[in-house]
Amino acid sequence: MTDEPGGTVPHPAAVGERTHHDTPEAILFGGVYGAVLASSMVAALSQYGYTSPARRGYDAVWVLVTALASALAHGYAHYIAERAPHRRWDVLRTLAEEWPLVAAVLPTVVVLAGAYWGWWSAEGVEYPAFVMNIVLLFGLGVVTSRRSGRGWGVAGLIGTADALFGVVVVLVNALIK
């Protein structure tokens, strides 16, 4: 039992304990979500074959805006779903915990922005972005699995399963075009 009136267990956030958002699984969730979101956005934005540098800059902004909006929506959903007393700044803490989602789209944003800035050709830049996201998905699966105490074999399988999400997006993009 606890010292709380009525014998209730206090919410972890109310006592400063680690929440489920801080776990390797939460980082994997946000990273996978972000990498799949980035690939999906690149596929959708490049669907009609616009490949000018200006268009790639526009695409970079939209990928980032979509990631931020998704992180805000997901963080806010967590905040209101936790039916417990909240402290004054808990909403900001909950929103900040969505950083893996935003961080996972940043490599794609850099690739698209690089095409806008003329670092490389704007034509076909979606393919390196897809490959990068597939590698990111694989790496996230392996790293978080290993941090959770799983062996290398299981970690490799989880990384491969995560990477398959990216491959599916690439295949669907190819079929749509």
Coordinates of C-alpha atoms in Angstrom, one line a residue, residues 38 42 52-53 55-57 59-61 63 104-133:
A38 CA 9.4 9.9 -43.5
V42 CA 8.8 11.0 -49.5
S52 CA 13.3 20.4 -59.0
P53 CA 15.5 21.6 -56.1
R55 CA 10.3 21.1 -54.9
R56 CA 12.8 19.1 -52.7
G57 CA 13.0 22.0 -50.3
D59 CA 9.3 18.3 -49.5
A60 CA 11.8 18.7 -46.7
V61 CA 9.6 21.2 -45.0
V63 CA 8.3 16.0 -43.9
A104 CA 14.0 9.7 -37.1
V105 CA 12.8 12.0 -39.8
L106 CA 15.8 14.4 -39.6
P107 CA 18.1 12.3 -41.9
T108 CA 15.4 12.4 -44.6
V109 CA 14.9 16.1 -44.1
V110 CA 18.6 16.6 -44.6
V111 CA 18.7 14.5 -47.8
L112 CA 15.8 16.5 -49.2
A113 CA 17.2 19.8 -48.1
G114 CA 20.6 18.9 -49.5
A115 CA 19.0 18.5 -52.9
Y116 CA 17.4 21.9 -52.4
W117 CA 20.8 23.5 -51.4
G118 CA 22.4 21.9 -54.4
W119 CA 24.6 19.5 -52.5
W120 CA 23.5 16.7 -54.9
S121 CA 21.0 16.2 -57.6
A122 CA 17.3 16.6 -56.8
E123 CA 16.3 13.9 -59.3
G124 CA 16.0 10.5 -57.7
V125 CA 16.9 11.7 -54.2
E126 CA 14.0 9.7 -52.8
Y127 CA 15.8 6.4 -53.4
P128 CA 18.8 7.2 -51.1
A129 CA 16.2 8.5 -48.6
F130 CA 14.4 5.1 -48.8
V131 CA 17.6 3.2 -48.3
M132 CA 18.6 5.4 -45.4
N133 CA 15.3 4.8 -43.7

